[in-house]
């Protein structure tokens, strides 16, 4: 917690030339001439770090293979006896690989990251949008949730049943939103600029809906958990 | 863009990243610094081995007692618990990286005193005050000495394990303890992950593995995926205040309550008795892992009473059942975070002494739906894994790689006291995140940020790690400066913070105020003090040894003068008496060297007498064919 290695200290290298001996050396790999570890270029996106083109359709097991292979090459464990420059490069590069893998392995995270790169990010939590057709029902649900808190033994079961039904319904809506999202991937991957812009807008709306559903579901979970209590002693 | 990351990095903290030429494989040991027991292991030609003492014992009880001759560690310290409870410290791991308020509730279970304060825990022993890292350092020093005796050369580098669910402050405290003990801590490794490495090395199987680790004071659950030699932690969860200690506390409470209810005897204020009860119920609990019933006996002469009680396994299980149940929530949370169905977990491994309890095994088996593994000694497997990681770092083992995660989400306090998460829990480490900061008032030169760890929405409900001040921001209108702050969690799970001012070329700096940690200056001072203490300890021990030796020689000389009265001339006797008087005088002083010199002189003066006595004794033996007491042997 007390400061640390100065990141980026040696990341600036001249094109694809080794920072140490000047030979041509690939990013995030060891120099074929002198064996020194090379950094990823500053500002590399997550796809570039994992050696991929910017696409949404990705194979999860291929991603994991890359994640493992890269860490096998540049993890700090293997550079402890090397120079401090290389240790810093290794730390930085390994962190970049780990962050990239985490962001890309999950389809939702992948789209969120892409939207951010395109300047269309949803921001933290904000911008969640209720699905138009469910807006009224969700308002009523909020009321039912409030009522459950003060409900007596007679009213509670009916309210609970209602909320549980809603939870199932909204849960499947969220799953549907995720299916719709991944259905957009081939179109974005194959599309021209105009198509991509259009698909991005659609994905952004789907994510906004999903974010909203997630918040409502979390509230429902909390409301139902307080009453059920089965697992409360576990926490 | 100007790089303005500024050195709050004290030289000592970055020492391990100094350039170092590759050389022959170094000596790096693996240490399991446990709540109840600690041990040290190393990799011997590809096989991890625990380093044992002459009696074959690998475990060193994590107990430190402060006797008149300085601190003692391990079995000797554990024996002091029942007679000098107030001078002994145990389970100090529960206090690592904690504040007084965090531990206030459980202090009644401990015989030692803790100074009330707003800051980190300080333990009072006599007129000394020690922080938990200093006490842990004494245990580490003992392990280090054991390793040095084994190898016959200095041991300066180590990998130390911690519970996976330890937060940043607890990890930092462990690293500080290592430094105070004179060790360069190359890596902090999570205990369940280390255990998995040891199992992986042995069995070379692939798949998804859940490690259930219930130790003396902490509980962890980690779920790993093992593939192609990569041990990737998928999720971890736990409770750093839950373990076998809690079983014993529940049993101690049971005994104390019964004594009060049935015998009208209140022992709650008797520190030594409470320790005797604690050690007694611990032994009974361990026995009940293999037996169905046992009898617990406690003599209480001060109350004219001997408390005897039969304890059955069923009764034990009813007492500890609620505590065991507390481990299941974190298990479910970790399974949930992994997002795999239970059937996809191929194996469950048990680690930690408390998993020998049949009830624990039963509950784990129920939860995961499969029989858990425990082929490797659950007390030793963590240290063995630490030795494997030590060997990886020493450049020995290259076919394995550990990718661990950060157990708790890292965030900063935002306006209104909420938390903005920067690095979510279960993110593979090392990892980093950037966050932009700016000013809110014209000409503001300092920006303050509060870093917390935890899963709650409000900063105040999470663990406060530190407050950071970004200083030296040039005067600009509010909102104009752009300070980019990088939060990096290294492979130890420890956070560092650096900053760059993007817009101007003026330097800013990061100032750290750890909430529950030692400052760099404090650690440096403790290293110095521990060296001084070490010297003082050596001096004290030297004095004791010299006095003991003197006593032996004095006793033997007195005896020889009586037995050899017939062989001693008056002048010789006078010389001997003079030397004896000089030794007696020296012995009452503090100078070990003077005592040794006076001892040598007595030995010299009595040498001839000793020889004559020896001859005479031999003649007697030959003549009378009987064994004679030979004092000359004692007098050398």
Coordinates of N, CA and C in Angstrom, one line a residue, chain B residues 294-472:
Chain B
X294 N -15.3 -39.2 26.2 CA -14.1 -39.1 27.0 C -14.5 -38.4 28.3
X295 N -13.5 -38.4 29.2 CA -13.8 -37.8 30.5 C -12.8 -36.6 30.7
X296 N -13.4 -35.5 31.0 CA -12.6 -34.3 31.2 C -12.4 -34.0 32.7
X297 N -11.2 -34.0 33.1 CA -10.9 -33.8 34.6 C -10.2 -32.5 34.8
X298 N -10.6 -31.8 35.8 CA -9.9 -30.5 36.1 C -9.8 -30.4 37.7
X299 N -8.6 -30.6 38.2 CA -8.4 -30.4 39.6 C -8.4 -28.9 40.0
X300 N -9.2 -28.6 40.9 CA -9.3 -27.2 41.4 C -9.0 -27.1 42.9
X301 N -7.7 -27.3 43.3 CA -7.4 -27.4 44.7 C -7.8 -26.1 45.4
X302 N -7.7 -25.0 44.7 CA -8.0 -23.7 45.4 C -9.5 -23.6 45.8
X303 N -10.3 -24.5 45.2 CA -11.7 -24.5 45.5 C -12.1 -25.8 46.2
X304 N -11.1 -26.6 46.6 CA -11.4 -28.0 47.2 C -12.3 -28.8 46.3
X305 N -12.0 -28.9 45.1 CA -12.9 -29.5 44.1 C -12.1 -30.1 43.0
X306 N -12.6 -31.3 42.5 CA -12.1 -31.8 41.3 C -13.3 -32.0 40.3
X307 N -13.2 -31.2 39.3 CA -14.3 -31.2 38.3 C -14.1 -32.3 37.3
X308 N -15.1 -33.3 37.3 CA -15.0 -34.4 36.4 C -16.3 -34.4 35.5
X309 N -16.1 -34.6 34.2 CA -17.3 -34.6 33.4 C -17.1 -35.5 32.2
X310 N -18.1 -36.3 31.9 CA -18.0 -37.1 30.7 C -18.5 -36.2 29.5
X311 N -17.8 -36.3 28.4 CA -18.2 -35.5 27.2 C -18.4 -36.5 26.1
X312 N -19.5 -36.5 25.4 CA -19.7 -37.4 24.3 C -19.6 -36.7 23.0
X313 N -19.4 -37.4 21.9 CA -19.3 -36.8 20.6 C -20.5 -36.1 20.3
X314 N -21.7 -36.7 20.6 CA -23.0 -36.1 20.3 C -23.1 -34.7 21.0
X315 N -22.6 -34.7 22.2 CA -22.7 -33.4 23.0 C -21.8 -32.3 22.4
X316 N -20.6 -32.8 22.0 CA -19.6 -31.9 21.4 C -20.3 -31.3 20.1
X317 N -20.9 -32.2 19.3 CA -21.5 -31.7 18.1 C -22.6 -30.7 18.3
X318 N -23.4 -30.9 19.4 CA -24.4 -29.9 19.6 C -23.9 -28.6 20.0
X319 N -22.7 -28.6 20.6 CA -22.1 -27.3 21.0 C -21.4 -26.6 19.8
X320 N -20.8 -27.4 18.9 CA -20.0 -26.7 17.8 C -20.9 -26.7 16.6
X321 N -22.0 -27.3 16.5 CA -22.9 -27.3 15.3 C -23.1 -26.0 14.7
X322 N -23.5 -25.0 15.6 CA -23.8 -23.7 15.0 C -22.5 -23.0 14.4
X323 N -21.4 -23.3 15.0 CA -20.1 -22.7 14.5 C -19.8 -23.3 13.1
X324 N -19.9 -24.7 13.0 CA -19.7 -25.3 11.8 C -20.6 -24.8 10.7
X325 N -21.9 -24.6 11.1 CA -22.9 -24.1 10.1 C -22.4 -22.7 9.5
X326 N -21.7 -21.9 10.3 CA -21.2 -20.6 9.8 C -20.3 -20.7 8.6
X327 N -19.7 -21.9 8.4 CA -18.8 -22.1 7.3 C -19.6 -22.3 6.0
X328 N -20.8 -22.7 6.1 CA -21.6 -23.1 4.9 C -22.0 -21.9 4.0
X329 N -22.3 -20.8 4.6 CA -22.6 -19.6 3.9 C -21.5 -19.1 2.9
X330 N -20.3 -19.0 3.4 CA -19.2 -18.6 2.5 C -19.0 -19.7 1.4
X331 N -19.2 -21.0 1.7 CA -19.1 -22.0 0.7 C -20.1 -21.7 -0.4
X332 N -21.3 -21.5 0.0 CA -22.4 -21.3 -1.1 C -22.1 -20.0 -1.9
X333 N -21.6 -19.0 -1.2 CA -21.2 -17.7 -1.9 C -20.1 -17.9 -2.9
X334 N -19.1 -18.7 -2.5 CA -18.0 -19.0 -3.5 C -18.5 -19.8 -4.7
X335 N -19.4 -20.8 -4.4 CA -19.9 -21.6 -5.5 C -20.7 -20.7 -6.4
X336 N -21.5 -19.8 -5.8 CA -22.3 -18.9 -6.6 C -21.4 -18.0 -7.5
X337 N -20.3 -17.5 -6.9 CA -19.5 -16.6 -7.6 C -18.8 -17.3 -8.8
X338 N -18.5 -18.6 -8.6 CA -17.9 -19.4 -9.7 C -18.9 -19.5 -10.9
X339 N -20.2 -19.7 -10.5 CA -21.2 -19.8 -11.5 C -21.2 -21.2 -12.2
X340 N -20.7 -22.2 -11.5 CA -20.7 -23.5 -12.0 C -21.7 -24.3 -11.2
X341 N -22.4 -25.3 -11.8 CA -23.3 -26.1 -11.0 C -22.4 -27.0 -10.1
X342 N -23.0 -27.4 -8.9 CA -22.2 -28.2 -8.0 C -21.5 -29.5 -8.6
X343 N -22.2 -30.1 -9.6 CA -21.7 -31.3 -10.1 C -20.4 -31.1 -10.9
X344 N -20.1 -29.8 -11.2 CA -18.9 -29.6 -12.0 C -17.7 -29.5 -11.0
X345 N -17.9 -29.5 -9.7 CA -16.8 -29.5 -8.8 C -16.3 -31.0 -8.7
X346 N -15.1 -31.2 -9.1 CA -14.7 -32.6 -9.2 C -14.2 -33.2 -7.9
X347 N -13.5 -32.3 -7.1 CA -13.0 -32.9 -5.8 C -13.1 -31.8 -4.7
X348 N -13.2 -32.3 -3.5 CA -13.2 -31.4 -2.4 C -12.0 -31.9 -1.5
X349 N -11.2 -30.9 -1.1 CA -10.0 -31.2 -0.3 C -10.1 -30.5 1.1
X350 N -9.8 -31.2 2.1 CA -9.9 -30.7 3.5 C -8.5 -30.3 4.0
X351 N -8.4 -29.1 4.6 CA -7.2 -28.5 5.1 C -7.5 -28.0 6.5
X352 N -6.4 -28.0 7.3 CA -6.6 -27.4 8.7 C -7.0 -28.4 9.7
X353 N -6.4 -28.3 10.9 CA -6.6 -29.3 11.9 C -8.1 -29.5 12.3
X354 N -8.9 -28.5 12.2 CA -10.3 -28.6 12.7 C -11.1 -29.4 11.7
X355 N -10.6 -29.7 10.5 CA -11.3 -30.6 9.6 C -11.2 -32.1 10.0
X356 N -10.5 -32.4 11.0 CA -10.4 -33.8 11.5 C -11.7 -34.1 12.2
X357 N -12.5 -33.0 12.6 CA -13.7 -33.2 13.4 C -14.7 -33.9 12.5
X358 N -15.3 -35.1 12.9 CA -16.2 -35.8 12.0 C -17.4 -34.9 11.6
X359 N -17.9 -34.1 12.5 CA -19.1 -33.2 12.1 C -18.7 -32.3 10.9
X360 N -17.5 -31.8 10.9 CA -17.1 -30.9 9.8 C -17.1 -31.7 8.5
X361 N -16.5 -32.9 8.6 CA -16.4 -33.7 7.4 C -17.8 -34.0 6.9
X362 N -18.7 -34.3 7.8 CA -20.1 -34.7 7.4 C -20.8 -33.5 6.7
X363 N -20.6 -32.3 7.3 CA -21.3 -31.2 6.7 C -20.8 -30.8 5.4
X364 N -19.4 -31.0 5.2 CA -18.8 -30.7 3.9 C -19.3 -31.7 2.9
X365 N -19.3 -32.9 3.3 CA -19.8 -34.0 2.4 C -21.2 -33.7 1.9
X366 N -22.1 -33.3 2.9 CA -23.5 -33.0 2.6 C -23.6 -31.9 1.6
X367 N -22.8 -30.8 1.8 CA -22.9 -29.6 1.0 C -22.5 -29.9 -0.4
X368 N -21.3 -30.6 -0.6 CA -20.8 -30.8 -1.9 C -21.2 -32.1 -2.6
X369 N -21.8 -33.0 -1.8 CA -22.3 -34.2 -2.4 C -21.2 -35.2 -2.8
X370 N -20.1 -35.0 -2.2 CA -19.0 -36.0 -2.4 C -18.1 -36.1 -1.2
X371 N -17.4 -37.3 -1.2 CA -16.5 -37.5 0.0 C -15.3 -36.7 -0.2
X372 N -15.0 -35.9 0.9 CA -13.8 -35.0 0.7 C -12.5 -35.8 0.9
X373 N -11.4 -35.2 0.3 CA -10.1 -35.8 0.4 C -9.3 -35.3 1.6
X374 N -8.5 -36.1 2.2 CA -7.7 -35.6 3.3 C -6.4 -36.5 3.4
X375 N -5.9 -37.0 2.2 CA -4.7 -37.9 2.2 C -3.5 -37.2 2.8
X376 N -3.3 -35.9 2.5 CA -2.2 -35.2 3.0 C -2.5 -34.7 4.4
X377 N -1.6 -34.8 5.3 CA -1.7 -34.3 6.7 C -2.3 -32.9 6.7
X378 N -3.5 -32.7 7.2 CA -4.1 -31.4 7.1 C -3.4 -30.3 7.9
X379 N -2.5 -30.7 8.8 CA -1.7 -29.7 9.5 C -0.5 -29.3 8.8
X380 N -0.1 -30.1 7.8 CA 1.2 -29.8 7.1 C 1.1 -29.4 5.7
X381 N -0.1 -29.7 5.1 CA -0.2 -29.5 3.6 C 0.0 -28.1 3.2
X382 N -0.4 -27.1 4.0 CA -0.2 -25.7 3.7 C 1.3 -25.3 3.6
X383 N 2.0 -25.8 4.6 CA 3.5 -25.5 4.5 C 4.2 -26.1 3.3
X384 N 3.7 -27.4 3.0 CA 4.3 -28.1 1.9 C 4.0 -27.3 0.6
X385 N 2.8 -26.7 0.5 CA 2.5 -25.9 -0.7 C 3.3 -24.6 -0.7
X386 N 3.5 -24.1 0.4 CA 4.3 -22.8 0.5 C 5.7 -23.1 0.0
X387 N 6.2 -24.3 0.3 CA 7.6 -24.7 -0.2 C 7.6 -24.9 -1.7
X388 N 6.5 -25.4 -2.2 CA 6.4 -25.5 -3.7 C 6.4 -24.1 -4.3
X389 N 5.7 -23.1 -3.8 CA 5.7 -21.8 -4.3 C 7.1 -21.2 -4.1
X390 N 7.7 -21.4 -3.0 CA 9.0 -20.9 -2.8 C 10.0 -21.4 -3.9
X391 N 9.8 -22.7 -4.2 CA 10.7 -23.3 -5.3 C 10.4 -22.7 -6.6
X392 N 9.1 -22.3 -6.9 CA 8.8 -21.7 -8.2 C 9.5 -20.3 -8.2
X393 N 9.5 -19.6 -7.1 CA 10.1 -18.3 -7.1 C 11.6 -18.3 -7.1
X394 N 12.2 -19.5 -6.6 CA 13.6 -19.6 -6.7 C 14.1 -20.1 -8.0
X395 N 13.1 -20.3 -8.9 CA 13.5 -20.8 -10.3 C 13.6 -22.3 -10.4
X396 N 13.2 -23.0 -9.4 CA 13.3 -24.5 -9.4 C 12.2 -25.1 -10.2
X397 N 11.0 -25.0 -9.7 CA 9.8 -25.6 -10.3 C 9.3 -24.6 -11.4
X398 N 9.2 -25.1 -12.6 CA 8.7 -24.2 -13.7 C 7.4 -24.7 -14.4
X399 N 7.0 -26.0 -14.0 CA 5.9 -26.5 -14.7 C 4.6 -26.2 -14.0
X400 N 4.6 -25.4 -12.9 CA 3.4 -25.0 -12.3 C 3.3 -23.5 -12.1
X401 N 2.1 -23.0 -12.2 CA 1.9 -21.5 -12.0 C 0.6 -21.3 -11.3
X402 N 0.7 -20.5 -10.3 CA -0.5 -20.2 -9.4 C -1.1 -18.8 -9.8
X403 N -2.4 -18.8 -10.2 CA -3.0 -17.6 -10.5 C -4.1 -17.4 -9.4
X404 N -3.8 -16.5 -8.4 CA -4.8 -16.4 -7.3 C -5.6 -15.1 -7.6
X405 N -6.6 -14.9 -6.7 CA -7.5 -13.8 -6.8 C -7.5 -12.9 -5.6
X406 N -8.0 -11.7 -5.8 CA -8.2 -10.8 -4.6 C -9.5 -11.2 -4.0
X407 N -9.6 -11.5 -2.6 CA -10.8 -12.0 -2.0 C -11.9 -11.0 -1.8
X408 N -11.5 -9.7 -1.8 CA -12.5 -8.6 -1.4 C -12.4 -7.5 -2.5
X409 N -13.6 -7.0 -2.7 CA -13.6 -5.9 -3.7 C -12.9 -4.6 -3.1
X410 N -12.2 -3.9 -4.0 CA -11.5 -2.8 -3.6 C -12.2 -1.5 -4.2
X411 N -12.4 -0.6 -3.3 CA -13.1 0.6 -3.8 C -12.7 1.9 -3.1
X412 N -13.2 3.0 -3.6 CA -12.9 4.3 -3.0 C -14.2 4.9 -2.5
X413 N -14.2 5.7 -1.4 CA -15.3 6.3 -0.9 C -15.7 7.5 -1.9
X414 N -16.9 7.5 -2.3 CA -17.3 8.6 -3.2 C -18.2 9.6 -2.4
X415 N -18.6 10.7 -3.0 CA -19.4 11.7 -2.3 C -20.6 11.0 -1.7
X416 N -20.9 11.4 -0.5 CA -22.1 10.8 0.1 C -21.8 9.5 0.9
X417 N -20.6 9.1 0.8 CA -20.2 7.9 1.6 C -20.5 6.6 1.0
X418 N -20.8 6.6 -0.3 CA -21.0 5.3 -1.1 C -19.6 4.8 -1.5
X419 N -19.6 3.6 -2.0 CA -18.3 3.0 -2.5 C -18.4 2.9 -4.0
X420 N -17.3 3.4 -4.7 CA -17.2 3.1 -6.1 C -16.2 2.0 -6.2
X421 N -16.6 0.8 -6.7 CA -15.7 -0.4 -6.8 C -14.8 -0.2 -8.0
X422 N -13.5 -0.4 -7.7 CA -12.4 -0.3 -8.7 C -12.0 -1.7 -9.2
X423 N -11.8 -2.6 -8.2 CA -11.4 -3.9 -8.6 C -12.4 -4.9 -7.8
X424 N -13.2 -5.6 -8.6 CA -14.2 -6.5 -7.9 C -13.5 -7.7 -7.3
X425 N -14.1 -8.3 -6.3 CA -13.6 -9.5 -5.6 C -13.4 -10.6 -6.7
X426 N -12.5 -11.5 -6.4 CA -12.3 -12.7 -7.3 C -11.7 -12.3 -8.6
X427 N -11.0 -11.1 -8.7 CA -10.3 -10.7 -9.9 C -8.9 -11.3 -9.7
X428 N -8.4 -11.9 -10.8 CA -7.1 -12.6 -10.8 C -6.0 -11.5 -10.6
X429 N -5.1 -11.8 -9.7 CA -4.0 -10.9 -9.4 C -2.7 -11.4 -10.1
X430 N -1.8 -10.5 -10.4 CA -1.8 -9.0 -10.3 C -2.9 -8.4 -11.1
X431 N -3.4 -7.3 -10.7 CA -4.4 -6.5 -11.5 C -4.3 -5.1 -11.1
X432 N -4.8 -4.2 -12.1 CA -4.7 -2.8 -11.8 C -6.0 -2.1 -12.3
X433 N -6.2 -0.9 -11.8 CA -7.4 -0.2 -12.2 C -7.0 1.3 -12.1
X434 N -7.5 2.1 -13.1 CA -7.2 3.5 -13.1 C -8.5 4.3 -12.7
X435 N -8.3 5.4 -12.1 CA -9.4 6.3 -11.7 C -8.9 7.7 -11.8
X436 N -9.7 8.5 -12.4 CA -9.4 10.0 -12.6 C -9.9 10.8 -11.4
X437 N -9.1 11.7 -10.9 CA -9.6 12.6 -9.8 C -9.4 14.0 -10.3
X438 N -10.2 14.9 -9.7 CA -10.0 16.3 -9.9 C -10.3 17.1 -8.7
X439 N -10.2 18.4 -8.7 CA -10.5 19.2 -7.6 C -11.9 19.7 -7.5
X440 N -12.4 20.1 -6.4 CA -13.8 20.6 -6.3 C -13.8 22.1 -5.9
X441 N -12.6 22.6 -5.5 CA -12.5 24.0 -5.1 C -11.4 24.7 -5.9
X442 N -11.6 26.0 -6.3 CA -10.5 26.7 -7.0 C -9.3 26.7 -6.2
X443 N -8.1 26.4 -6.9 CA -6.8 26.5 -6.2 C -6.5 25.4 -5.2
X444 N -7.4 24.4 -5.2 CA -7.2 23.2 -4.3 C -5.9 22.5 -4.6
X445 N -5.1 22.2 -3.6 CA -3.8 21.6 -3.9 C -3.7 20.2 -3.4
X446 N -4.7 19.8 -2.6 CA -4.6 18.4 -2.1 C -6.0 17.7 -2.4
X447 N -5.9 16.5 -2.9 CA -7.1 15.7 -3.0 C -6.9 14.5 -2.1
X448 N -8.0 14.2 -1.4 CA -7.9 13.1 -0.4 C -8.8 12.0 -0.9
X449 N -8.3 10.8 -0.8 CA -9.2 9.6 -1.1 C -9.1 8.6 0.0
X450 N -10.2 7.9 0.1 CA -10.3 6.9 1.2 C -10.5 5.6 0.5
X451 N -9.6 4.6 0.7 CA -9.7 3.3 0.0 C -10.2 2.3 1.0
X452 N -11.2 1.5 0.6 CA -11.8 0.5 1.4 C -11.9 -0.8 0.7
X453 N -12.1 -1.9 1.5 CA -12.2 -3.2 1.0 C -13.4 -3.9 1.6
X454 N -14.2 -4.5 0.7 CA -15.4 -5.2 1.2 C -16.5 -5.2 0.2
X455 N -17.6 -5.8 0.6 CA -18.7 -5.9 -0.4 C -19.9 -5.1 -0.1
X456 N -19.9 -4.3 0.9 CA -21.0 -3.5 1.3 C -21.1 -2.2 0.4
X457 N -22.3 -1.6 0.4 CA -22.5 -0.4 -0.5 C -22.0 0.9 0.1
X458 N -21.9 0.9 1.4 CA -21.5 2.1 2.1 C -20.1 2.0 2.6
X459 N -19.3 3.0 2.4 CA -17.8 3.0 2.8 C -17.7 2.6 4.3
X460 N -18.6 3.2 5.1 CA -18.4 2.9 6.6 C -18.6 1.5 7.0
X461 N -19.3 0.7 6.1 CA -19.6 -0.7 6.5 C -18.5 -1.6 6.0
X462 N -17.5 -1.1 5.2 CA -16.4 -1.8 4.7 C -15.2 -1.6 5.6
X463 N -14.1 -2.4 5.2 CA -12.8 -2.3 5.9 C -12.1 -1.1 5.4
X464 N -11.8 -0.1 6.3 CA -11.0 1.0 5.8 C -9.5 0.6 5.7
X465 N -8.9 0.8 4.5 CA -7.5 0.4 4.4 C -6.6 1.6 4.6
X466 N -6.9 2.7 4.0 CA -6.0 3.8 4.2 C -6.6 5.1 3.6
X467 N -6.1 6.2 4.0 CA -6.5 7.4 3.3 C -5.2 7.9 2.6
X468 N -5.4 8.3 1.4 CA -4.3 8.8 0.6 C -4.5 10.2 0.2
X469 N -3.5 11.0 0.4 CA -3.5 12.4 0.0 C -2.7 12.6 -1.3
X470 N -3.3 13.1 -2.3 CA -2.5 13.5 -3.5 C -2.2 14.9 -3.3
X471 N -0.9 15.2 -3.2 CA -0.4 16.5 -2.8 C 0.3 17.2 -4.0
X472 N 0.4 18.5 -3.8 CA 1.2 19.3 -4.8 C 0.5 19.5 -6.1

